Short mmCIF file of C-alpha atoms in Angstrom, two decimals:
data_model
loop_
_atom_site.label_atom_id
_atom_site.label_comp_id
_atom_site.label_asym_id
_atom_site.label_seq_id
_atom_site.Cartn_x
_atom_site.Cartn_y
_atom_site.Cartn_z
CA MET U 1 59.09 104.65 5.26
CA ASN U 2 60.33 107.18 7.74
CA GLN U 3 60.77 110.50 6.02
CA THR U 4 63.57 111.50 8.36
CA LYS U 5 65.65 108.49 7.20
CA SER U 6 64.98 108.58 3.47
CA ASP U 7 65.84 110.90 0.61
CA LYS U 8 62.99 109.48 -1.42
CA PHE U 9 59.93 111.51 -2.34
CA ASN U 10 56.90 110.34 -0.33
CA ILE U 11 53.54 110.09 -2.12
CA LEU U 12 50.12 109.24 -0.69
CA LEU U 13 47.61 107.94 -3.27
CA THR U 14 43.86 107.91 -2.77
CA ASN U 15 40.71 108.12 -4.91
CA ASP U 16 36.92 107.90 -4.86
CA ASP U 17 36.40 105.04 -7.36
CA GLY U 18 37.68 102.41 -4.94
CA PHE U 19 40.91 100.50 -4.39
CA ASN U 20 40.32 98.15 -7.33
CA ALA U 21 39.71 100.93 -9.88
CA ASP U 22 41.87 100.65 -13.00
CA GLY U 23 43.05 104.26 -12.90
CA PHE U 24 44.12 104.02 -9.26
CA ASN U 25 46.09 100.84 -9.86
CA ALA U 26 47.73 102.23 -13.01
CA LEU U 27 48.99 105.16 -10.93
CA PHE U 28 50.24 102.90 -8.14
CA ASP U 29 52.01 100.65 -10.64
CA VAL U 30 53.78 103.45 -12.53
CA PHE U 31 55.42 104.69 -9.32
CA ASN U 32 56.39 101.16 -8.31
CA THR U 33 58.53 100.07 -11.21
CA PRO U 34 62.00 98.96 -10.05
CA GLN U 35 63.48 102.21 -11.34
CA ASN U 36 60.89 104.46 -9.68
CA GLN U 37 61.04 102.61 -6.38
CA GLN U 38 64.54 104.04 -6.05
CA LYS U 39 63.05 107.56 -6.08
CA TYR U 40 59.59 107.29 -4.54
CA ASN U 41 57.92 105.88 -1.45
CA VAL U 42 54.26 105.32 -2.28
CA VAL U 43 51.38 104.37 0.01
CA ALA U 44 47.90 103.77 -1.43
CA VAL U 45 44.83 104.22 0.79
CA ALA U 46 41.45 104.08 -0.95
CA PRO U 47 37.78 103.28 -0.27
CA ASN U 48 36.75 99.62 -0.49
CA SER U 49 33.97 100.49 -2.95
CA ASN U 50 33.01 103.21 -5.39
CA ARG U 51 32.36 106.48 -3.52
CA SER U 52 32.02 108.77 -6.54
CA GLY U 53 30.16 112.02 -5.89
CA ILE U 54 30.59 111.72 -2.13
CA GLY U 55 32.38 115.06 -1.84
CA THR U 56 33.80 115.87 1.59
CA ALA U 57 31.61 113.38 3.47
CA LEU U 58 33.14 111.92 6.64
CA THR U 59 32.49 108.64 8.42
CA LEU U 60 31.47 109.86 11.88
CA ILE U 61 28.97 107.29 13.19
CA ASN U 62 30.56 103.95 12.37
CA PRO U 63 34.09 102.67 12.92
CA ILE U 64 36.36 102.37 9.89
CA GLU U 65 37.55 98.93 8.85
CA ILE U 66 41.05 98.80 7.33
CA ASN U 67 42.25 95.94 5.13
CA LYS U 68 45.77 95.46 3.83
CA ILE U 69 45.55 94.37 0.19
CA LYS U 70 49.30 94.15 -0.41
CA ASN U 71 52.45 95.92 0.65
CA ASN U 72 51.74 99.66 1.11
CA PHE U 73 48.24 99.24 -0.35
CA TYR U 74 45.11 99.51 1.85
CA SER U 75 41.35 99.62 1.45
CA LEU U 76 39.03 101.32 3.93
CA ASP U 77 35.32 101.01 4.51
CA ALA U 78 35.22 104.79 4.27
CA ASN U 79 35.15 107.85 2.04
CA PRO U 80 38.04 109.57 0.22
CA VAL U 81 38.52 112.28 2.86
CA ASP U 82 38.46 109.57 5.55
CA CYS U 83 41.33 107.89 3.70
CA VAL U 84 43.42 111.05 3.86
CA ILE U 85 42.68 111.52 7.57
CA THR U 86 43.48 107.89 8.33
CA ALA U 87 46.79 107.99 6.52
CA MET U 88 47.83 111.37 7.92
CA ASN U 89 47.04 110.50 11.53
CA GLY U 90 49.29 107.48 11.69
CA ILE U 91 46.66 104.76 11.96
CA LEU U 92 48.58 102.72 9.40
CA GLN U 93 51.41 102.31 11.88
CA GLN U 94 49.29 99.65 13.58
CA PHE U 95 49.75 97.47 10.51
CA ASP U 96 53.32 98.00 9.32
CA ASP U 97 54.99 100.33 11.81
CA LEU U 98 54.60 102.74 8.91
CA GLN U 99 55.79 106.24 9.75
CA PHE U 100 54.82 108.06 6.61
CA LEU U 101 54.59 111.82 6.05
CA PRO U 102 53.75 112.59 2.41
CA ASP U 103 55.52 115.20 0.33
CA LEU U 104 52.58 115.00 -2.07
CA VAL U 105 49.04 113.62 -2.13
CA ILE U 106 47.60 112.44 -5.45
CA SER U 107 43.88 111.71 -5.68
CA GLY U 108 42.91 109.69 -8.76
CA ILE U 109 43.15 108.73 -11.52
CA ASN U 110 39.42 109.39 -11.59
CA ASN U 111 37.17 107.42 -13.93
CA GLY U 112 35.99 110.42 -15.93
CA SER U 113 36.49 114.17 -15.91
CA ASN U 114 36.21 116.75 -13.13
CA PHE U 115 35.79 120.04 -14.97
CA SER U 116 35.28 123.59 -13.71
CA GLN U 117 32.08 123.91 -11.69
CA THR U 118 31.39 120.16 -11.75
CA ILE U 119 34.05 119.53 -9.07
CA TRP U 120 32.02 120.48 -6.01
CA SER U 121 30.66 117.01 -5.31
CA SER U 122 33.78 115.16 -6.45
CA GLY U 123 35.33 112.80 -3.93
CA THR U 124 38.53 112.89 -5.99
CA VAL U 125 38.86 116.67 -5.72
CA SER U 126 37.65 116.75 -2.10
CA ALA U 127 40.41 114.39 -0.95
CA ALA U 128 43.02 116.66 -2.56
CA VAL U 129 41.40 119.75 -1.04
CA TYR U 130 41.46 118.20 2.42
CA ALA U 131 45.12 117.24 2.13
CA SER U 132 46.12 120.71 0.95
CA GLN U 133 43.95 122.84 3.19
CA VAL U 134 43.77 120.84 6.43
CA TYR U 135 47.17 119.13 6.43
CA GLN U 136 49.04 121.67 4.28
CA ILE U 137 50.34 118.90 2.02
CA PRO U 138 50.63 119.74 -1.71
CA ALA U 139 48.00 117.85 -3.65
CA LEU U 140 46.92 116.87 -7.16
CA ALA U 141 43.40 115.85 -8.15
CA VAL U 142 43.72 113.80 -11.35
CA SER U 143 40.97 112.78 -13.76
CA LEU U 144 40.94 111.02 -17.13
CA ALA U 145 38.51 112.90 -19.35
CA TYR U 146 37.69 110.07 -21.75
CA ASP U 147 34.01 110.98 -21.28
CA VAL U 148 34.24 114.62 -22.37
CA GLU U 149 31.62 114.18 -25.10
CA ARG U 150 28.94 113.32 -22.55
CA PHE U 151 28.66 117.01 -21.70
CA PHE U 152 27.25 117.62 -25.16
CA ALA U 153 24.86 114.65 -25.31
CA LYS U 154 21.35 115.62 -26.32
CA GLU U 155 19.69 112.87 -24.31
CA PHE U 156 20.25 111.56 -20.80
CA ASN U 157 21.83 108.11 -21.02
CA TYR U 158 24.05 106.55 -18.35
CA GLU U 159 24.75 103.60 -20.65
CA GLU U 160 26.33 105.73 -23.36
CA LYS U 161 29.62 104.17 -24.48
CA TYR U 162 32.67 106.39 -24.83
CA GLU U 163 36.29 105.66 -25.65
CA SER U 164 38.04 102.97 -23.64
CA PRO U 165 39.97 104.83 -20.94
CA ASN U 166 43.73 104.90 -21.44
CA TYR U 167 44.83 104.90 -17.80
CA GLN U 168 48.39 103.75 -18.48
CA GLN U 169 49.08 106.80 -20.63
CA ALA U 170 47.48 109.11 -18.05
CA ALA U 171 49.62 107.57 -15.31
CA GLN U 172 52.73 108.27 -17.37
CA VAL U 173 51.68 111.91 -17.68
CA ILE U 174 51.32 112.22 -13.90
CA LEU U 175 54.69 110.55 -13.38
CA ASN U 176 56.18 113.08 -15.81
CA ILE U 177 54.59 115.97 -13.88
CA VAL U 178 55.71 114.64 -10.49
CA GLU U 179 59.27 114.15 -11.78
CA ASN U 180 59.36 117.82 -12.68
CA ILE U 181 57.84 118.88 -9.37
CA THR U 182 60.52 116.95 -7.48
CA LEU U 183 63.27 118.47 -9.63
CA GLN U 184 61.88 121.93 -8.95
CA LYS U 185 61.79 121.19 -5.24
CA GLN U 186 65.45 120.14 -5.30
CA LYS U 187 66.35 123.50 -6.85
CA GLN U 188 64.67 125.38 -4.01
CA ASN U 189 66.32 126.17 -0.72
CA GLN U 190 65.94 123.03 1.40
CA ASN U 191 65.63 125.20 4.50
CA GLN U 192 62.44 126.77 3.21
CA ASN U 193 59.07 125.39 4.18
CA GLN U 194 57.47 123.13 1.60
CA GLN U 195 55.31 125.14 -0.77
CA ASN U 196 51.68 124.14 -0.62
CA PHE U 197 49.62 123.83 -3.78
CA LEU U 198 46.36 122.36 -5.05
CA LEU U 199 46.07 121.51 -8.74
CA ASN U 200 43.11 119.98 -10.58
CA ILE U 201 44.34 118.01 -13.60
CA ASN U 202 42.18 116.70 -16.46
CA ILE U 203 43.92 114.50 -19.02
CA PRO U 204 42.55 113.77 -22.52
CA ASN U 205 42.18 110.12 -23.36
CA GLN U 206 44.44 110.05 -26.40
CA ILE U 207 47.54 112.20 -26.07
CA ASN U 208 49.70 112.76 -29.14
CA GLN U 209 52.92 114.60 -30.01
CA ASN U 210 51.00 117.87 -30.35
CA SER U 211 49.45 117.67 -26.89
CA LYS U 212 50.79 120.03 -24.27
CA ILE U 213 50.11 121.16 -20.73
CA LYS U 214 47.86 124.18 -20.48
CA PHE U 215 47.13 126.13 -17.31
CA CYS U 216 43.48 127.09 -17.11
CA ASP U 217 41.42 129.60 -15.18
CA PHE U 218 38.74 128.45 -12.78
CA ILE U 219 35.89 130.24 -14.48
CA LYS U 220 32.13 130.17 -14.43
CA LEU U 221 30.92 128.42 -17.55
CA ASP U 222 27.94 130.19 -19.09
CA ALA U 223 27.36 127.30 -21.48
CA PHE U 224 25.47 125.10 -19.00
CA GLU U 225 22.04 123.97 -20.15
CA ARG U 226 19.29 122.78 -17.87
CA SER U 227 18.36 119.11 -18.19
CA LYS U 228 15.22 117.37 -17.08
CA ILE U 229 15.19 114.74 -14.35
CA LEU U 230 14.39 111.31 -15.76
CA ALA U 231 11.29 109.94 -14.05
CA THR U 232 10.42 106.23 -14.13
CA ASN U 233 8.39 103.73 -12.11
CA SER U 234 9.56 100.73 -10.14
CA PRO U 235 7.90 97.29 -10.61
CA ARG U 236 5.87 98.19 -7.52
CA LYS U 237 4.73 101.42 -9.16
CA SER U 238 6.66 103.74 -6.87
CA ASN U 239 8.23 106.82 -8.40
CA LEU U 240 11.93 106.71 -9.30
CA PHE U 241 14.11 109.57 -10.45
CA TRP U 242 17.55 109.74 -12.09
CA LEU U 243 19.55 112.92 -11.61
CA PRO U 244 20.13 114.69 -14.93
CA ASN U 245 23.40 114.75 -16.80
CA ILE U 246 25.29 118.06 -16.90
CA ARG U 247 24.96 119.48 -20.40
CA LEU U 248 26.95 122.19 -22.15
CA ASN U 249 26.32 124.18 -25.29
CA ARG U 250 29.42 123.54 -27.40
CA GLU U 251 29.10 126.73 -29.46
CA ILE U 252 28.76 129.00 -26.41
CA LEU U 253 31.55 127.15 -24.61
CA LEU U 254 34.05 127.57 -27.44
CA LYS U 255 33.09 131.22 -27.86
CA ASN U 256 33.12 132.39 -24.24
CA SER U 257 35.28 129.94 -22.26
CA GLN U 258 38.46 129.50 -24.29
CA ASN U 259 40.66 129.32 -21.21
CA SER U 260 38.58 126.68 -19.44
CA ASP U 261 39.81 123.17 -18.70
CA ILE U 262 37.12 121.52 -20.78
CA VAL U 263 38.13 123.48 -23.90
CA ALA U 264 41.77 122.57 -23.27
CA VAL U 265 40.86 118.86 -23.20
CA LEU U 266 38.68 119.22 -26.30
CA GLN U 267 41.83 120.54 -27.98
CA ASN U 268 43.64 117.41 -26.76
CA ASN U 269 45.71 119.26 -24.17
CA ILE U 270 46.34 118.40 -20.52
CA ALA U 271 44.41 120.91 -18.42
CA ILE U 272 45.81 122.06 -15.07
CA THR U 273 43.62 124.36 -13.00
CA PRO U 274 45.14 125.81 -9.80
CA LEU U 275 42.51 125.62 -7.05
CA PHE U 276 44.63 126.93 -4.20
CA ASP U 277 43.13 130.42 -4.26
CA LYS U 278 39.61 128.96 -4.31
CA TYR U 279 40.12 127.18 -1.01
CA ASP U 280 42.87 129.19 0.70
CA PHE U 281 41.55 130.77 3.89
CA ASP U 282 44.83 132.47 4.80
CA SER U 283 44.24 136.08 3.89
CA ASP U 284 47.97 136.82 4.10
CA SER U 285 48.91 134.35 1.35
CA ASP U 286 49.59 135.43 -2.20
CA SER U 287 47.53 132.83 -4.01
CA ASN U 288 48.16 134.24 -7.48
CA SER U 289 51.92 134.00 -7.15
CA ASN U 290 51.46 130.47 -5.81
CA SER U 291 49.51 129.46 -8.89
CA ASN U 292 51.92 131.16 -11.29
CA SER U 293 54.91 129.40 -9.75
CA PHE U 294 53.89 126.20 -11.52
CA LYS U 295 53.94 127.66 -15.00
CA TYR U 296 57.21 125.80 -15.62
CA LEU U 297 55.11 122.66 -16.09
CA GLU U 298 53.83 124.10 -19.38
CA ASN U 299 57.32 123.73 -20.82
CA ILE U 300 57.97 120.10 -19.96
CA GLU U 301 58.09 117.45 -22.64
CA ILE U 302 55.18 115.02 -22.42
CA LYS U 303 56.51 111.48 -22.57
CA ILE U 304 54.01 109.07 -24.11
#
């Protein structure tokens, strides 16, 4: 997959749930249908186990073990950001003589939502941030918000059952978005530098004909409620603690945060939050115009 010899659109996939996560494989599969293989080169590089909540952590002390699972699909004994670094620095060439420079990095599909201020510890979002801000590669962080109701749960319960996640539908949505991004790129002057962007996407679990794409502001939610840490004892009587669930007051949220991503998903819309201006350290860049340039996505037809 040498970008200089191919007109295909190159995509790097990663995540924080691990290489065998259903959402990650649904995304890999949707870009690898016979029809889509004519348009896209896709390489998947993901952790070998669940690394949720790992944020921007790097593997600095130990070496990284790489395993080839199948063609263009790798697992690493490492974190999401490590996966981006490994792929971008050509280490994969040792396995397949793979010369791969992505046009786009997609991190996800995450098992659960990444809303507003809850993104800071997300490995899914961190991988996209690293690709966009360190390597200047456009990036999407994608999450399936089938668990949105957990933010309003009165009691802390990790075993709470929510809807079965519909990853296949979410993958189709991302394919639809990427198709439109590639078409937009083809309309631009090919001599111009590739426009960098960083978008956080939360997809509702059940999309219908009334669902649409909504661009959201990255805003401070004033509906957060403090939860208590759950304290228990081990069989040996040592103290154990579970971190509390993030809780939101639904009434305050709907009143004061109408343009937030979580409200968009509650209304069964696909929420896209531009994060570029939150992480862009180039003071000369016009981050607002960068974010606004993707408003055309609001007008695309969602294929479900």
